[in-house]
């Protein structure tokens, strides 16, 4: 019969799993991507109208493309 204290110590040590290898990375949803450019773009469209916010719209599209979205 083995030493009881060794069994207790081994049982109390938590097993650490590498979660990055076990779980696939979560995909970023388009609604959550580029919140900085999205907020500014939306505010401009609300206040001034879409025709006056082309540069902000394009900046948001670029941000989305840079993250891999097909915009």
PDB file of C-alpha atoms in Angstrom:
ATOM      1  CA  UNK A   1       0.000   0.000   0.000  1.00  0.00           C
ATOM      2  CA  UNK A   2       1.390   3.431  -1.000  1.00  0.00           C
ATOM      3  CA  UNK A   3       1.853   6.491   1.116  1.00  0.00           C
ATOM      4  CA  UNK A   4      -1.547   8.152   1.757  1.00  0.00           C
ATOM      5  CA  UNK A   5      -0.125  11.693   1.675  1.00  0.00           C
ATOM      6  CA  UNK A   6       1.272  11.094  -1.839  1.00  0.00           C
ATOM      7  CA  UNK A   7      -2.166  10.032  -3.100  1.00  0.00           C
ATOM      8  CA  UNK A   8      -3.872  13.056  -1.530  1.00  0.00           C
ATOM      9  CA  UNK A   9      -1.313  15.478  -3.000  1.00  0.00           C
ATOM     10  CA  UNK A  10      -1.622  13.960  -6.470  1.00  0.00           C
ATOM     11  CA  UNK A  11      -5.415  14.082  -6.306  1.00  0.00           C
ATOM     12  CA  UNK A  12      -5.464  17.725  -5.211  1.00  0.00           C
ATOM     13  CA  UNK A  13      -3.287  18.985  -8.094  1.00  0.00           C
ATOM     14  CA  UNK A  14      -5.575  20.298 -10.847  1.00  0.00           C
ATOM     15  CA  UNK A  15      -4.944  19.048 -14.352  1.00  0.00           C
ATOM     16  CA  UNK A  16      -4.137  21.918 -16.700  1.00  0.00           C
ATOM     17  CA  UNK A  17      -5.331  21.522 -20.265  1.00  0.00           C
ATOM     18  CA  UNK A  18      -4.150  23.515 -23.229  1.00  0.00           C
ATOM     19  CA  UNK A  19      -7.485  25.042 -24.231  1.00  0.00           C
ATOM     20  CA  UNK A  20      -6.099  26.763 -27.313  1.00  0.00           C
ATOM     21  CA  UNK A  21      -5.419  23.381 -28.913  1.00  0.00           C
ATOM     22  CA  UNK A  22      -8.676  21.800 -27.743  1.00  0.00           C
ATOM     23  CA  UNK A  23     -11.100  24.559 -28.766  1.00  0.00           C
ATOM     24  CA  UNK A  24     -11.227  26.191 -32.180  1.00  0.00           C
ATOM     25  CA  UNK A  25     -10.918  29.992 -32.106  1.00  0.00           C
ATOM     26  CA  UNK A  26     -14.226  31.838 -31.984  1.00  0.00           C
ATOM     27  CA  UNK A  27     -15.183  33.527 -35.220  1.00  0.00           C
ATOM     28  CA  UNK A  28     -15.664  37.258 -35.138  1.00  0.00           C
ATOM     29  CA  UNK A  29     -19.151  38.276 -36.197  1.00  0.00           C
ATOM     30  CA  UNK A  30     -19.545  41.207 -38.613  1.00  0.00           C
ATOM     31  CA  UNK A  31     -21.766  43.031 -36.130  1.00  0.00           C
ATOM     32  CA  UNK A  32     -18.964  43.020 -33.541  1.00  0.00           C
ATOM     33  CA  UNK A  33     -16.045  43.844 -35.832  1.00  0.00           C
ATOM     34  CA  UNK A  34     -14.496  47.310 -36.022  1.00  0.00           C
ATOM     35  CA  UNK A  35     -16.604  48.989 -33.319  1.00  0.00           C
ATOM     36  CA  UNK A  36     -14.552  52.208 -33.509  1.00  0.00           C
ATOM     37  CA  UNK A  37     -15.151  52.847 -37.203  1.00  0.00           C
ATOM     38  CA  UNK A  38     -18.706  51.544 -37.045  1.00  0.00           C
ATOM     39  CA  UNK A  39     -19.736  53.947 -34.282  1.00  0.00           C
ATOM     40  CA  UNK A  40     -18.286  57.011 -36.027  1.00  0.00           C
ATOM     41  CA  UNK A  41     -19.768  55.977 -39.371  1.00  0.00           C
ATOM     42  CA  UNK A  42     -23.232  55.392 -37.918  1.00  0.00           C
ATOM     43  CA  UNK A  43     -23.199  58.688 -36.018  1.00  0.00           C
ATOM     44  CA  UNK A  44     -22.236  60.578 -39.160  1.00  0.00           C
ATOM     45  CA  UNK A  45     -24.985  58.923 -41.197  1.00  0.00           C
ATOM     46  CA  UNK A  46     -27.595  59.743 -38.533  1.00  0.00           C
ATOM     47  CA  UNK A  47     -26.523  63.362 -38.148  1.00  0.00           C
ATOM     48  CA  UNK A  48     -25.511  64.324 -41.693  1.00  0.00           C
ATOM     49  CA  UNK A  49     -26.783  61.671 -44.096  1.00  0.00           C
ATOM     50  CA  UNK A  50     -25.021  58.903 -45.975  1.00  0.00           C
ATOM     51  CA  UNK A  51     -23.947  61.127 -48.879  1.00  0.00           C
ATOM     52  CA  UNK A  52     -21.698  63.171 -46.533  1.00  0.00           C
ATOM     53  CA  UNK A  53     -19.994  60.228 -44.843  1.00  0.00           C
ATOM     54  CA  UNK A  54     -18.252  58.451 -47.710  1.00  0.00           C
ATOM     55  CA  UNK A  55     -14.794  58.598 -46.123  1.00  0.00           C
ATOM     56  CA  UNK A  56     -16.065  57.090 -42.869  1.00  0.00           C
ATOM     57  CA  UNK A  57     -18.008  54.404 -44.720  1.00  0.00           C
ATOM     58  CA  UNK A  58     -14.901  53.474 -46.706  1.00  0.00           C
ATOM     59  CA  UNK A  59     -12.765  53.440 -43.538  1.00  0.00           C
ATOM     60  CA  UNK A  60     -15.196  50.983 -41.950  1.00  0.00           C
ATOM     61  CA  UNK A  61     -15.221  48.796 -45.069  1.00  0.00           C
ATOM     62  CA  UNK A  62     -11.407  48.747 -45.061  1.00  0.00           C
ATOM     63  CA  UNK A  63     -11.350  47.730 -41.410  1.00  0.00           C
ATOM     64  CA  UNK A  64     -13.796  44.906 -42.138  1.00  0.00           C
ATOM     65  CA  UNK A  65     -11.748  43.714 -45.135  1.00  0.00           C
ATOM     66  CA  UNK A  66      -8.580  43.787 -43.038  1.00  0.00           C
ATOM     67  CA  UNK A  67     -10.275  41.366 -40.624  1.00  0.00           C
ATOM     68  CA  UNK A  68     -11.137  39.013 -43.470  1.00  0.00           C
ATOM     69  CA  UNK A  69     -14.738  39.981 -44.223  1.00  0.00           C
ATOM     70  CA  UNK A  70     -15.781  40.036 -47.874  1.00  0.00           C
ATOM     71  CA  UNK A  71     -17.225  43.548 -48.091  1.00  0.00           C
TER      72      UNK A  71
END
